[in-house]
Amino acid sequence: MKLDTRIFPNIDTLSRAALEELLSDLREAIAQRGRCAIALSGGHTPEKMYALWAANEKYRDETDWNRVHLFWGDERYVPPGDPLSNYRMTREALLSHVPIPTANVHAAPTSLPTPEQAAEAYDQELRKFFGSSAPAFDVTLLGLGPEGHTASLFPDSSALEEKKRWVVPVQVAAVPPNRLTFTLPVLNSSRNTYFLVAGENKRPILSALRAEPDGRPSTYPAGRIRPANGRVLWFLDQAAAV
Ligand code: 6PG
């Protein structure tokens, strides 16, 4: 499979390049549609990008925060203050340092009593925001797990075949096991999708993705991210690049 890759010396230069690309898409979205909807990624890799967005006066102040709406492509089913929460990571790195209206921060409602109820409520929040016709994120950030998962879509998961629901609860072989994740119909509706991948431990999975023949569905969830009307860019550091 051919990946449209951009390779950088380290996570800092990768993060800056990805942020500048995102801000360009953000300006275009606001100019064309009056708002920008971003699906954020969790895990560790995007943290530096979020912190750069908050710390760099140019990036922070040129962002029209009133017109930016943030969602999470997946979330761990833990309280929002839990150290494992993607929302908490983002709040500490970015949200608590920028003037984004609270109403524009669409965190997954993981305080609801069950993962099923949380997924259903988040699904409804997306439909309320986009209208039930079709989701269309302007930018989606994604990470890559060593076995090829992305968001919380793991290999062989039945969630990969979900065609109707936009958010589903999943149990995964990772900590914590209970998560909510966007499904492929949502992830493949994004206008711009950026994978942020850093570290030598991602080299094998990148090789495996590249070795797959085109024209057949990938055996890896990350390889199933193929928006019909959107671009997918892979921002890699040297350590991950093959
Ligand atoms: C999560 C992420 C997950 C992550 C990958 C890569 O909730 O953990 O959504 O898909 O992006 O596991 O994680 P790292 O960036 O920590 O390597």
PDB file of C-alpha atoms and ligand atoms in Angstrom:
ATOM      1  CA  MET A   1       0.000   0.000   0.000  1.00  0.00           C
ATOM      2  CA  LYS A   2       1.400   3.436  -0.918  1.00  0.00           C
ATOM      3  CA  LEU A   3       1.470   5.890   1.962  1.00  0.00           C
ATOM      4  CA  ASP A   4       1.727   9.636   1.361  1.00  0.00           C
ATOM      5  CA  THR A   5       4.503  10.222   3.895  1.00  0.00           C
ATOM      6  CA  ARG A   6       6.316  13.274   5.175  1.00  0.00           C
ATOM      7  CA  ILE A   7       9.420  12.425   7.212  1.00  0.00           C
ATOM      8  CA  PHE A   8      10.945  14.632   9.909  1.00  0.00           C
ATOM      9  CA  PRO A   9      14.088  14.359  12.048  1.00  0.00           C
ATOM     10  CA  ASN A  10      12.186  14.093  15.333  1.00  0.00           C
ATOM     11  CA  ILE A  11       8.841  14.446  17.118  1.00  0.00           C
ATOM     12  CA  ASP A  12       9.306  18.212  17.526  1.00  0.00           C
ATOM     13  CA  THR A  13       9.701  18.941  13.816  1.00  0.00           C
ATOM     14  CA  LEU A  14       6.979  16.391  13.007  1.00  0.00           C
ATOM     15  CA  SER A  15       4.593  18.105  15.424  1.00  0.00           C
ATOM     16  CA  ARG A  16       5.301  21.578  14.062  1.00  0.00           C
ATOM     17  CA  ALA A  17       4.770  20.469  10.459  1.00  0.00           C
ATOM     18  CA  ALA A  18       1.528  18.668  11.277  1.00  0.00           C
ATOM     19  CA  LEU A  19       0.242  21.670  13.234  1.00  0.00           C
ATOM     20  CA  GLU A  20       1.024  24.066  10.389  1.00  0.00           C
ATOM     21  CA  GLU A  21      -0.804  21.764   7.961  1.00  0.00           C
ATOM     22  CA  LEU A  22      -3.762  21.582  10.352  1.00  0.00           C
ATOM     23  CA  LEU A  23      -3.886  25.367  10.757  1.00  0.00           C
ATOM     24  CA  SER A  24      -3.922  25.789   6.991  1.00  0.00           C
ATOM     25  CA  ASP A  25      -6.913  23.432   6.747  1.00  0.00           C
ATOM     26  CA  LEU A  26      -8.518  25.201   9.694  1.00  0.00           C
ATOM     27  CA  ARG A  27      -8.303  28.602   7.987  1.00  0.00           C
ATOM     28  CA  GLU A  28      -9.738  27.136   4.777  1.00  0.00           C
ATOM     29  CA  ALA A  29     -12.618  25.419   6.614  1.00  0.00           C
ATOM     30  CA  ILE A  30     -13.583  28.595   8.438  1.00  0.00           C
ATOM     31  CA  ALA A  31     -13.364  30.647   5.239  1.00  0.00           C
ATOM     32  CA  GLN A  32     -15.529  28.156   3.324  1.00  0.00           C
ATOM     33  CA  ARG A  33     -17.940  26.879   5.990  1.00  0.00           C
ATOM     34  CA  GLY A  34     -17.671  29.258   8.916  1.00  0.00           C
ATOM     35  CA  ARG A  35     -16.325  26.618  11.284  1.00  0.00           C
ATOM     36  CA  CYS A  36     -13.722  23.867  11.610  1.00  0.00           C
ATOM     37  CA  ALA A  37     -14.480  20.445  13.088  1.00  0.00           C
ATOM     38  CA  ILE A  38     -11.442  18.510  14.268  1.00  0.00           C
ATOM     39  CA  ALA A  39     -11.327  14.911  15.518  1.00  0.00           C
ATOM     40  CA  LEU A  40      -8.376  14.690  17.874  1.00  0.00           C
ATOM     41  CA  SER A  41      -6.251  11.637  18.505  1.00  0.00           C
ATOM     42  CA  GLY A  42      -5.258  10.280  21.875  1.00  0.00           C
ATOM     43  CA  GLY A  43      -2.201   8.378  23.025  1.00  0.00           C
ATOM     44  CA  HIS A  44       1.177  10.034  23.494  1.00  0.00           C
ATOM     45  CA  THR A  45       2.303  11.055  20.008  1.00  0.00           C
ATOM     46  CA  PRO A  46       0.020  14.087  19.500  1.00  0.00           C
ATOM     47  CA  GLU A  47       0.779  15.577  22.931  1.00  0.00           C
ATOM     48  CA  LYS A  48       3.724  17.662  21.680  1.00  0.00           C
ATOM     49  CA  MET A  49       1.607  19.049  18.844  1.00  0.00           C
ATOM     50  CA  TYR A  50      -1.139  20.080  21.266  1.00  0.00           C
ATOM     51  CA  ALA A  51       1.398  21.676  23.619  1.00  0.00           C
ATOM     52  CA  LEU A  52       3.008  23.571  20.698  1.00  0.00           C
ATOM     53  CA  TRP A  53      -0.418  24.848  19.630  1.00  0.00           C
ATOM     54  CA  ALA A  54      -0.961  26.205  23.168  1.00  0.00           C
ATOM     55  CA  ALA A  55       2.536  27.556  23.781  1.00  0.00           C
ATOM     56  CA  ASN A  56       3.390  29.224  20.483  1.00  0.00           C
ATOM     57  CA  GLU A  57       1.854  32.705  20.434  1.00  0.00           C
ATOM     58  CA  LYS A  58       1.646  32.777  16.611  1.00  0.00           C
ATOM     59  CA  TYR A  59      -0.185  29.441  16.369  1.00  0.00           C
ATOM     60  CA  ARG A  60      -2.378  30.087  19.416  1.00  0.00           C
ATOM     61  CA  ASP A  61      -3.398  33.639  18.541  1.00  0.00           C
ATOM     62  CA  GLU A  62      -3.952  33.051  14.819  1.00  0.00           C
ATOM     63  CA  THR A  63      -6.516  30.353  15.677  1.00  0.00           C
ATOM     64  CA  ASP A  64     -10.128  31.601  15.604  1.00  0.00           C
ATOM     65  CA  TRP A  65     -11.078  29.512  18.649  1.00  0.00           C
ATOM     66  CA  ASN A  66     -14.724  30.595  18.533  1.00  0.00           C
ATOM     67  CA  ARG A  67     -15.069  28.733  15.255  1.00  0.00           C
ATOM     68  CA  VAL A  68     -13.120  25.604  16.168  1.00  0.00           C
ATOM     69  CA  HIS A  69     -14.955  22.486  17.412  1.00  0.00           C
ATOM     70  CA  LEU A  70     -12.942  19.674  18.968  1.00  0.00           C
ATOM     71  CA  PHE A  71     -14.014  16.042  19.233  1.00  0.00           C
ATOM     72  CA  TRP A  72     -12.050  12.878  20.051  1.00  0.00           C
ATOM     73  CA  GLY A  73     -11.868  10.049  17.545  1.00  0.00           C
ATOM     74  CA  ASP A  74     -11.697   7.673  20.458  1.00  0.00           C
ATOM     75  CA  GLU A  75     -11.772   7.860  24.219  1.00  0.00           C
ATOM     76  CA  ARG A  76     -11.021   5.526  27.021  1.00  0.00           C
ATOM     77  CA  TYR A  77     -14.083   4.702  29.153  1.00  0.00           C
ATOM     78  CA  VAL A  78     -12.617   6.370  32.261  1.00  0.00           C
ATOM     79  CA  PRO A  79     -13.592   9.558  34.127  1.00  0.00           C
ATOM     80  CA  PRO A  80     -12.444  12.784  32.413  1.00  0.00           C
ATOM     81  CA  GLY A  81      -9.887  13.394  35.153  1.00  0.00           C
ATOM     82  CA  ASP A  82      -8.345   9.925  34.890  1.00  0.00           C
ATOM     83  CA  PRO A  83      -4.640   9.834  33.909  1.00  0.00           C
ATOM     84  CA  LEU A  84      -5.608   7.485  31.041  1.00  0.00           C
ATOM     85  CA  SER A  85      -8.194   9.893  29.607  1.00  0.00           C
ATOM     86  CA  ASN A  86      -7.434  11.337  26.167  1.00  0.00           C
ATOM     87  CA  TYR A  87      -9.563  14.336  27.111  1.00  0.00           C
ATOM     88  CA  ARG A  88      -7.463  14.903  30.234  1.00  0.00           C
ATOM     89  CA  MET A  89      -4.217  14.719  28.190  1.00  0.00           C
ATOM     90  CA  THR A  90      -5.628  17.280  25.753  1.00  0.00           C
ATOM     91  CA  ARG A  91      -6.946  19.522  28.526  1.00  0.00           C
ATOM     92  CA  GLU A  92      -3.520  19.615  30.182  1.00  0.00           C
ATOM     93  CA  ALA A  93      -1.551  20.116  26.961  1.00  0.00           C
ATOM     94  CA  LEU A  94      -3.919  22.440  25.088  1.00  0.00           C
ATOM     95  CA  LEU A  95      -7.433  23.216  26.310  1.00  0.00           C
ATOM     96  CA  SER A  96      -6.542  24.868  29.614  1.00  0.00           C
ATOM     97  CA  HIS A  97      -4.169  27.257  27.792  1.00  0.00           C
ATOM     98  CA  VAL A  98      -6.362  28.560  24.951  1.00  0.00           C
ATOM     99  CA  PRO A  99      -9.616  30.560  24.804  1.00  0.00           C
ATOM    100  CA  ILE A 100     -11.798  27.900  23.193  1.00  0.00           C
ATOM    101  CA  PRO A 101     -15.449  28.188  24.283  1.00  0.00           C
ATOM    102  CA  THR A 102     -16.559  25.303  26.498  1.00  0.00           C
ATOM    103  CA  ALA A 103     -19.424  24.578  24.113  1.00  0.00           C
ATOM    104  CA  ASN A 104     -16.869  23.922  21.355  1.00  0.00           C
ATOM    105  CA  VAL A 105     -15.147  21.155  23.320  1.00  0.00           C
ATOM    106  CA  HIS A 106     -17.127  17.991  22.592  1.00  0.00           C
ATOM    107  CA  ALA A 107     -15.663  15.479  25.016  1.00  0.00           C
ATOM    108  CA  ALA A 108     -16.983  11.920  25.021  1.00  0.00           C
ATOM    109  CA  PRO A 109     -19.460  11.554  27.937  1.00  0.00           C
ATOM    110  CA  THR A 110     -17.520   8.816  29.727  1.00  0.00           C
ATOM    111  CA  SER A 111     -19.212   9.608  33.037  1.00  0.00           C
ATOM    112  CA  LEU A 112     -22.412   7.905  31.822  1.00  0.00           C
ATOM    113  CA  PRO A 113     -23.130   4.589  33.575  1.00  0.00           C
ATOM    114  CA  THR A 114     -22.099   2.224  30.758  1.00  0.00           C
ATOM    115  CA  PRO A 115     -19.860   2.326  27.660  1.00  0.00           C
ATOM    116  CA  GLU A 116     -22.950   1.587  25.556  1.00  0.00           C
ATOM    117  CA  GLN A 117     -24.791   4.627  26.918  1.00  0.00           C
ATOM    118  CA  ALA A 118     -21.684   6.810  26.509  1.00  0.00           C
ATOM    119  CA  ALA A 119     -21.206   5.694  22.889  1.00  0.00           C
ATOM    120  CA  GLU A 120     -24.877   6.277  22.068  1.00  0.00           C
ATOM    121  CA  ALA A 121     -24.813   9.751  23.619  1.00  0.00           C
ATOM    122  CA  TYR A 122     -21.610  10.686  21.763  1.00  0.00           C
ATOM    123  CA  ASP A 123     -23.108   9.336  18.531  1.00  0.00           C
ATOM    124  CA  GLN A 124     -26.108  11.623  19.085  1.00  0.00           C
ATOM    125  CA  GLU A 125     -23.804  14.587  19.796  1.00  0.00           C
ATOM    126  CA  LEU A 126     -22.073  14.072  16.440  1.00  0.00           C
ATOM    127  CA  ARG A 127     -25.420  13.818  14.642  1.00  0.00           C
ATOM    128  CA  LYS A 128     -26.617  16.995  16.345  1.00  0.00           C
ATOM    129  CA  PHE A 129     -23.463  18.794  15.230  1.00  0.00           C
ATOM    130  CA  PHE A 130     -23.303  17.523  11.631  1.00  0.00           C
ATOM    131  CA  GLY A 131     -26.933  16.773  11.015  1.00  0.00           C
ATOM    132  CA  SER A 132     -27.826  13.113  10.600  1.00  0.00           C
ATOM    133  CA  SER A 133     -27.023  13.032   6.888  1.00  0.00           C
ATOM    134  CA  ALA A 134     -23.282  12.567   6.999  1.00  0.00           C
ATOM    135  CA  PRO A 135     -20.398  13.523   9.249  1.00  0.00           C
ATOM    136  CA  ALA A 136     -17.612  15.550   7.670  1.00  0.00           C
ATOM    137  CA  PHE A 137     -14.658  16.405   9.831  1.00  0.00           C
ATOM    138  CA  ASP A 138     -12.354  19.015   8.366  1.00  0.00           C
ATOM    139  CA  VAL A 139      -9.331  17.433  10.060  1.00  0.00           C
ATOM    140  CA  THR A 140      -8.913  14.050  11.726  1.00  0.00           C
ATOM    141  CA  LEU A 141      -5.766  13.222  13.657  1.00  0.00           C
ATOM    142  CA  LEU A 142      -4.930   9.549  14.102  1.00  0.00           C
ATOM    143  CA  GLY A 143      -2.207   7.483  15.700  1.00  0.00           C
ATOM    144  CA  LEU A 144      -0.950   4.028  14.810  1.00  0.00           C
ATOM    145  CA  GLY A 145      -0.675   1.140  17.224  1.00  0.00           C
ATOM    146  CA  PRO A 146       2.110  -1.440  16.814  1.00  0.00           C
ATOM    147  CA  GLU A 147      -0.415  -4.027  15.624  1.00  0.00           C
ATOM    148  CA  GLY A 148      -2.083  -1.613  13.249  1.00  0.00           C
ATOM    149  CA  HIS A 149      -4.923  -0.246  15.344  1.00  0.00           C
ATOM    150  CA  THR A 150      -6.034   3.347  14.944  1.00  0.00           C
ATOM    151  CA  ALA A 151      -8.457   5.303  17.098  1.00  0.00           C
ATOM    152  CA  SER A 152      -9.755   2.310  19.070  1.00  0.00           C
ATOM    153  CA  LEU A 153     -10.358   0.137  16.031  1.00  0.00           C
ATOM    154  CA  PHE A 154      -8.253  -2.965  16.618  1.00  0.00           C
ATOM    155  CA  PRO A 155      -7.553  -5.856  14.213  1.00  0.00           C
ATOM    156  CA  ASP A 156     -10.442  -8.344  13.762  1.00  0.00           C
ATOM    157  CA  SER A 157     -12.852  -6.094  15.689  1.00  0.00           C
ATOM    158  CA  SER A 158     -16.494  -6.280  14.662  1.00  0.00           C
ATOM    159  CA  ALA A 159     -16.487  -2.472  14.982  1.00  0.00           C
ATOM    160  CA  LEU A 160     -14.591  -2.413  11.662  1.00  0.00           C
ATOM    161  CA  GLU A 161     -17.728  -3.675   9.906  1.00  0.00           C
ATOM    162  CA  GLU A 162     -20.087  -1.129  11.534  1.00  0.00           C
ATOM    163  CA  LYS A 163     -21.850   0.785   8.788  1.00  0.00           C
ATOM    164  CA  LYS A 164     -24.627   2.675  10.618  1.00  0.00           C
ATOM    165  CA  ARG A 165     -23.443   3.840  14.005  1.00  0.00           C
ATOM    166  CA  TRP A 166     -20.904   6.653  14.151  1.00  0.00           C
ATOM    167  CA  VAL A 167     -19.608   5.814  17.642  1.00  0.00           C
ATOM    168  CA  VAL A 168     -19.439   2.333  19.192  1.00  0.00           C
ATOM    169  CA  PRO A 169     -18.209   0.884  22.485  1.00  0.00           C
ATOM    170  CA  VAL A 170     -15.367  -1.611  22.163  1.00  0.00           C
ATOM    171  CA  GLN A 171     -13.339  -3.878  24.429  1.00  0.00           C
ATOM    172  CA  VAL A 172      -9.713  -3.930  23.324  1.00  0.00           C
ATOM    173  CA  ALA A 173      -6.471  -5.703  24.204  1.00  0.00           C
ATOM    174  CA  ALA A 174      -4.981  -2.578  25.758  1.00  0.00           C
ATOM    175  CA  VAL A 175      -5.245  -0.655  28.989  1.00  0.00           C
ATOM    176  CA  PRO A 176      -7.939   0.346  29.688  1.00  0.00           C
ATOM    177  CA  PRO A 177      -9.948  -2.222  27.740  1.00  0.00           C
ATOM    178  CA  ASN A 178     -13.260  -0.340  27.570  1.00  0.00           C
ATOM    179  CA  ARG A 179     -13.267   2.438  24.976  1.00  0.00           C
ATOM    180  CA  LEU A 180     -15.466   4.430  22.627  1.00  0.00           C
ATOM    181  CA  THR A 181     -14.404   4.836  19.031  1.00  0.00           C
ATOM    182  CA  PHE A 182     -15.500   6.527  15.853  1.00  0.00           C
ATOM    183  CA  THR A 183     -16.349   3.979  13.183  1.00  0.00           C
ATOM    184  CA  LEU A 184     -15.034   3.850   9.630  1.00  0.00           C
ATOM    185  CA  PRO A 185     -18.032   5.729   8.152  1.00  0.00           C
ATOM    186  CA  VAL A 186     -17.027   8.714  10.281  1.00  0.00           C
ATOM    187  CA  LEU A 187     -13.266   8.377   9.952  1.00  0.00           C
ATOM    188  CA  ASN A 188     -13.552   7.955   6.191  1.00  0.00           C
ATOM    189  CA  SER A 189     -15.661  11.103   5.864  1.00  0.00           C
ATOM    190  CA  SER A 190     -12.817  13.401   6.873  1.00  0.00           C
ATOM    191  CA  ARG A 191     -11.533  15.964   4.404  1.00  0.00           C
ATOM    192  CA  ASN A 192      -7.989  15.820   5.813  1.00  0.00           C
ATOM    193  CA  THR A 193      -6.594  12.918   7.849  1.00  0.00           C
ATOM    194  CA  TYR A 194      -3.167  13.044   9.417  1.00  0.00           C
ATOM    195  CA  PHE A 195      -1.480  10.031  10.972  1.00  0.00           C
ATOM    196  CA  LEU A 196       1.168  11.099  13.454  1.00  0.00           C
ATOM    197  CA  VAL A 197       3.650   8.220  13.903  1.00  0.00           C
ATOM    198  CA  ALA A 198       6.899   8.405  15.845  1.00  0.00           C
ATOM    199  CA  GLY A 199       9.375   5.945  17.281  1.00  0.00           C
ATOM    200  CA  GLU A 200      11.274   2.884  16.128  1.00  0.00           C
ATOM    201  CA  ASN A 201       8.596   0.570  17.532  1.00  0.00           C
ATOM    202  CA  LYS A 202       6.257   1.683  14.725  1.00  0.00           C
ATOM    203  CA  ARG A 203       8.696   0.684  11.978  1.00  0.00           C
ATOM    204  CA  PRO A 204       7.425  -2.918  11.631  1.00  0.00           C
ATOM    205  CA  ILE A 205       3.763  -1.979  11.283  1.00  0.00           C
ATOM    206  CA  LEU A 206       4.598   0.735   8.747  1.00  0.00           C
ATOM    207  CA  SER A 207       6.553  -1.858   6.731  1.00  0.00           C
ATOM    208  CA  ALA A 208       3.619  -4.256   6.949  1.00  0.00           C
ATOM    209  CA  LEU A 209       1.197  -1.591   5.711  1.00  0.00           C
ATOM    210  CA  ARG A 210       3.514  -0.693   2.833  1.00  0.00           C
ATOM    211  CA  ALA A 211       3.901  -4.357   1.891  1.00  0.00           C
ATOM    212  CA  GLU A 212       0.150  -4.839   1.411  1.00  0.00           C
ATOM    213  CA  PRO A 213      -1.074  -4.983  -2.174  1.00  0.00           C
ATOM    214  CA  ASP A 214      -3.211  -2.065  -3.343  1.00  0.00           C
ATOM    215  CA  GLY A 215      -6.773  -2.768  -4.349  1.00  0.00           C
ATOM    216  CA  ARG A 216      -7.581  -5.153  -1.477  1.00  0.00           C
ATOM    217  CA  PRO A 217      -8.971  -4.230   1.973  1.00  0.00           C
ATOM    218  CA  SER A 218      -6.130  -3.920   4.459  1.00  0.00           C
ATOM    219  CA  THR A 219      -5.809  -6.459   7.251  1.00  0.00           C
ATOM    220  CA  TYR A 220      -4.958  -3.537   9.542  1.00  0.00           C
ATOM    221  CA  PRO A 221      -7.508  -0.990  10.791  1.00  0.00           C
ATOM    222  CA  ALA A 222      -5.134   1.881   9.961  1.00  0.00           C
ATOM    223  CA  GLY A 223      -5.053   0.599   6.392  1.00  0.00           C
ATOM    224  CA  ARG A 224      -8.855   0.857   6.230  1.00  0.00           C
ATOM    225  CA  ILE A 225      -8.652   4.650   6.558  1.00  0.00           C
ATOM    226  CA  ARG A 226      -9.293   5.603   2.941  1.00  0.00           C
ATOM    227  CA  PRO A 227     -11.608   8.630   2.713  1.00  0.00           C
ATOM    228  CA  ALA A 228     -13.388   8.725  -0.644  1.00  0.00           C
ATOM    229  CA  ASN A 229     -13.153  12.527  -0.780  1.00  0.00           C
ATOM    230  CA  GLY A 230     -10.248  13.308   1.442  1.00  0.00           C
ATOM    231  CA  ARG A 231      -6.500  13.101   1.696  1.00  0.00           C
ATOM    232  CA  VAL A 232      -4.439  11.030   4.130  1.00  0.00           C
ATOM    233  CA  LEU A 233      -0.979  12.252   5.095  1.00  0.00           C
ATOM    234  CA  TRP A 234       1.470  10.261   7.230  1.00  0.00           C
ATOM    235  CA  PHE A 235       3.728  12.429   9.377  1.00  0.00           C
ATOM    236  CA  LEU A 236       6.642  10.198  10.441  1.00  0.00           C
ATOM    237  CA  ASP A 237       9.766  10.838  12.418  1.00  0.00           C
ATOM    238  CA  GLN A 238      13.054   9.364  11.172  1.00  0.00           C
ATOM    239  CA  ALA A 239      12.932   6.631  13.800  1.00  0.00           C
ATOM    240  CA  ALA A 240       9.635   5.301  12.472  1.00  0.00           C
ATOM    241  CA  ALA A 241      10.322   5.863   8.802  1.00  0.00           C
ATOM    242  CA  VAL A 242      11.408   2.845   6.795  1.00  0.00           C
TER     243      VAL A 242
HETATM  244  C1  6PG B   1      -5.544   5.939  22.105  1.00  0.00           C
HETATM  245  C2  6PG B   1      -5.313   6.357  20.678  1.00  0.00           C
HETATM  246  C3  6PG B   1      -4.617   5.254  19.957  1.00  0.00           C
HETATM  247  C4  6PG B   1      -3.220   5.770  19.720  1.00  0.00           C
HETATM  248  C5  6PG B   1      -2.278   4.691  19.286  1.00  0.00           C
HETATM  249  C6  6PG B   1      -0.853   5.236  19.220  1.00  0.00           C
HETATM  250  O1  6PG B   1      -6.596   6.241  22.666  1.00  0.00           O
HETATM  251  O2  6PG B   1      -4.586   5.365  22.649  1.00  0.00           O
HETATM  252  O3  6PG B   1      -6.362   6.820  20.052  1.00  0.00           O
HETATM  253  O4  6PG B   1      -5.187   4.887  18.741  1.00  0.00           O
HETATM  254  O5  6PG B   1      -3.274   6.796  18.727  1.00  0.00           O
HETATM  255  O6  6PG B   1      -2.364   3.640  20.232  1.00  0.00           O
HETATM  256  O7  6PG B   1      -0.522   5.655  20.535  1.00  0.00           O
HETATM  257  P1  6PG B   1       0.881   6.403  20.848  1.00  0.00           P
HETATM  258  O8  6PG B   1       0.781   7.753  20.176  1.00  0.00           O
HETATM  259  O9  6PG B   1       0.903   6.520  22.350  1.00  0.00           O
HETATM  260  O10 6PG B   1       1.971   5.547  20.279  1.00  0.00           O
END
